[in-house]
XYZ file of C-alpha atoms in Angstrom:
253
model
C 230.442 29.656 52.172
C 233.372 31.021 54.108
C 234.597 29.100 57.132
C 232.976 31.569 59.486
C 230.685 34.163 57.917
C 229.934 37.061 60.207
C 226.815 36.550 62.304
C 225.345 39.992 61.856
C 221.689 40.594 61.086
C 219.723 43.674 60.101
C 216.008 43.876 60.869
C 213.945 46.748 59.487
C 210.791 47.913 61.196
C 212.409 46.594 64.374
C 210.933 49.170 66.715
C 207.895 47.107 67.611
C 205.721 44.130 66.759
C 207.074 41.461 64.439
C 210.339 43.281 63.793
C 211.136 43.629 67.469
C 210.341 39.960 68.091
C 212.533 38.839 65.186
C 215.418 41.015 66.354
C 215.185 39.601 69.881
C 215.069 36.019 68.579
C 218.058 36.465 66.271
C 220.008 37.962 69.157
C 219.233 34.846 71.204
C 220.417 32.784 68.227
C 223.799 34.455 68.516
C 223.531 37.223 65.943
C 224.657 40.768 66.509
C 221.636 42.755 65.383
C 221.131 46.122 63.781
C 217.620 47.279 64.605
C 216.429 49.791 62.011
C 213.228 51.779 62.227
C 211.768 55.155 61.345
C 211.228 55.573 65.097
C 214.848 55.710 66.237
C 213.993 55.829 69.927
C 212.104 52.544 69.802
C 214.864 50.635 68.016
C 217.527 52.098 70.305
C 215.448 50.909 73.255
C 215.194 47.454 71.671
C 218.941 47.342 71.144
C 219.523 48.296 74.770
C 217.226 45.479 75.895
C 219.189 42.991 73.798
C 222.464 44.286 75.249
C 221.050 43.971 78.759
C 220.413 40.286 78.035
C 224.014 39.809 76.997
C 223.611 40.306 73.258
C 225.122 42.824 70.903
C 222.935 45.299 69.042
C 222.570 48.857 67.837
C 219.507 50.872 66.926
C 219.525 53.110 63.866
C 216.794 55.457 62.700
C 216.092 55.688 58.990
C 213.494 55.966 56.262
C 213.924 52.753 54.265
C 212.639 54.442 51.120
C 215.532 56.927 51.133
C 218.592 55.464 49.397
C 221.113 57.719 51.120
C 219.726 56.872 54.564
C 219.719 53.161 53.712
C 223.335 53.196 52.576
C 224.381 55.158 55.659
C 222.540 52.822 58.024
C 223.961 49.667 56.463
C 227.456 51.147 56.535
C 227.057 51.995 60.202
C 225.963 48.449 61.038
C 228.923 47.054 59.117
C 231.335 49.356 60.928
C 229.891 48.846 64.406
C 228.892 45.165 64.327
C 230.509 43.613 61.257
C 229.459 42.696 57.744
C 225.688 42.038 57.658
C 224.904 38.597 56.270
C 221.236 38.422 57.285
C 218.545 40.879 56.242
C 214.949 40.836 57.435
C 212.860 43.242 55.344
C 210.011 43.846 57.752
C 209.374 47.607 57.620
C 205.809 48.296 56.586
C 202.887 50.660 56.844
C 199.199 50.556 55.989
C 197.104 53.212 54.309
C 193.876 51.246 53.949
C 190.959 52.505 51.913
C 188.541 51.371 49.243
C 189.843 51.935 45.736
C 187.557 54.874 44.962
C 188.728 56.638 48.138
C 192.420 55.720 47.907
C 194.681 58.648 47.159
C 197.867 58.592 45.149
C 199.751 59.329 48.350
C 198.092 56.312 50.012
C 199.350 54.165 47.138
C 202.837 55.655 46.847
C 203.542 55.640 50.592
C 202.827 51.918 50.906
C 204.784 51.029 47.765
C 207.751 53.126 48.840
C 208.108 51.497 52.241
C 207.393 47.879 51.299
C 208.817 47.550 47.801
C 211.301 50.370 47.345
C 212.529 49.900 50.906
C 213.089 46.169 50.464
C 214.860 46.783 47.168
C 217.175 49.420 48.629
C 217.983 47.368 51.711
C 218.634 44.217 49.688
C 220.840 46.062 47.221
C 222.854 47.648 50.020
C 223.444 44.401 51.932
C 223.908 41.858 49.154
C 227.511 42.908 48.546
C 228.468 41.835 52.060
C 226.694 38.508 51.611
C 228.148 37.704 48.199
C 231.652 38.590 49.404
C 231.322 36.079 52.226
C 229.572 33.508 50.024
C 226.813 33.219 52.638
C 223.695 35.202 53.265
C 220.013 35.143 54.109
C 217.287 37.534 52.999
C 213.809 37.184 54.460
C 211.034 39.445 53.193
C 207.804 39.921 55.126
C 204.858 39.411 52.826
C 201.300 38.787 54.074
C 198.190 36.733 53.462
C 196.883 40.036 52.078
C 198.988 39.239 49.004
C 196.075 36.959 48.070
C 193.763 39.973 48.048
C 192.011 41.821 50.833
C 189.152 44.279 50.718
C 190.265 47.860 51.318
C 193.938 47.066 50.808
C 194.634 47.422 47.094
C 197.952 49.130 47.860
C 199.051 46.816 50.679
C 197.977 43.668 48.832
C 199.816 44.718 45.680
C 202.961 45.534 47.655
C 202.920 42.250 49.563
C 202.332 40.279 46.357
C 205.165 42.210 44.735
C 207.490 41.157 47.525
C 206.854 37.539 46.653
C 208.018 38.066 43.076
C 210.962 40.084 44.345
C 211.894 37.244 46.702
C 211.867 34.607 43.977
C 214.000 36.760 41.709
C 216.563 37.330 44.449
C 216.709 33.564 44.964
C 217.571 33.091 41.278
C 220.173 35.845 41.195
C 221.931 35.278 44.510
C 221.799 31.517 44.936
C 225.159 30.870 43.296
C 226.761 33.092 45.933
C 225.422 31.029 48.822
C 222.623 33.490 49.516
C 219.037 32.344 49.996
C 215.926 34.511 49.784
C 212.563 33.574 51.221
C 209.354 35.280 52.259
C 207.140 34.846 55.280
C 203.463 35.667 54.794
C 201.826 36.138 58.196
C 198.125 35.853 58.766
C 196.444 37.700 61.616
C 199.169 38.633 64.101
C 198.315 40.563 67.261
C 200.499 43.682 67.007
C 200.206 47.411 67.420
C 199.392 47.615 63.716
C 196.385 45.283 63.921
C 195.269 47.029 67.111
C 195.339 50.318 65.213
C 193.230 48.761 62.475
C 190.630 47.750 65.049
C 190.585 51.271 66.436
C 190.194 52.733 62.961
C 187.256 50.430 62.312
C 185.696 51.345 65.640
C 185.733 47.826 67.062
C 187.269 46.331 70.191
C 190.649 44.740 69.533
C 189.656 41.823 71.763
C 186.489 41.311 69.724
C 188.500 41.532 66.513
C 190.928 38.881 67.746
C 188.114 36.591 68.880
C 186.373 36.928 65.529
C 189.576 36.286 63.612
C 190.405 33.231 65.726
C 187.111 31.619 64.756
C 188.188 31.707 61.109
C 191.637 30.221 61.785
C 191.942 26.414 61.886
C 194.143 26.399 65.008
C 191.599 28.697 66.665
C 193.938 31.434 67.785
C 195.516 34.522 66.302
C 199.239 34.700 65.798
C 201.901 36.253 67.974
C 205.013 38.089 66.767
C 207.057 35.209 68.169
C 205.347 32.837 65.718
C 206.926 34.784 62.881
C 210.254 35.116 64.686
C 210.444 31.331 65.030
C 210.123 30.840 61.269
C 212.605 33.618 60.530
C 215.062 31.933 62.898
C 214.885 28.748 60.845
C 215.126 30.468 57.475
C 218.359 32.274 58.407
C 219.979 29.142 59.814
C 222.477 26.833 58.138
C 219.826 24.117 58.323
C 217.719 26.090 55.816
C 220.459 26.311 53.191
C 218.401 24.301 50.665
C 215.270 26.414 51.145
C 215.153 29.402 48.806
C 212.603 31.294 46.763
C 209.771 30.086 48.980
C 206.777 31.876 50.455
C 205.793 30.391 53.803
C 202.301 31.274 54.981
C 202.332 31.465 58.775
C 198.627 31.816 59.337
C 197.397 28.971 61.516
C 196.021 27.123 58.526
C 196.365 26.615 54.780
C 196.667 29.624 52.512
C 197.724 30.247 48.891
């Protein structure tokens, strides 16, 4: 580790939900933050909110599955904020359907965002981390990695991220870079609200039903994930690598 590695973080899918909460928390932890999202307006707004609170941040629009856009976005963060040493691969989408109804586009879209996107982002940022002999990569998996009806694509992608995480831990550890995954359970976000709408049920009813199946008897909040991410990117977590932490209000895996 260098004497003072740059405290610059990149969070993908930072326009809302978990990504926005993680970006805000890392800013409070003293990181300059690059908020990346397909919806540029939302991440620019998030960056402005961080700046208004005294932090330093920029918002950049990109498609994480496009290598040229990824390289350009990472370069911009490096030029505007400094060398990125923390990467939170959070960008994700759902295209839920039963297997017999799932289209190839449903499959490819989910794989491209979750897996290809995390690969491209990690490849683009690792050079800054290895040069500074310090870095943190946190990939957002899910309890769906254990299997979930109607989510063959999403489950496969989230399980794939766990293998990807462990491999990064092997490859990058000698450079002072750790890689871990967070696997959230039910988190109340715009994405889960959209799922409720698609299923034709009240989001409040969905949350109440989910809470009854969770040992701590509540659903998660984006801040619950942000708290764990904050620890994993800290110096105190330097001996934690290659792990999948299920943040689900009870035992999983």
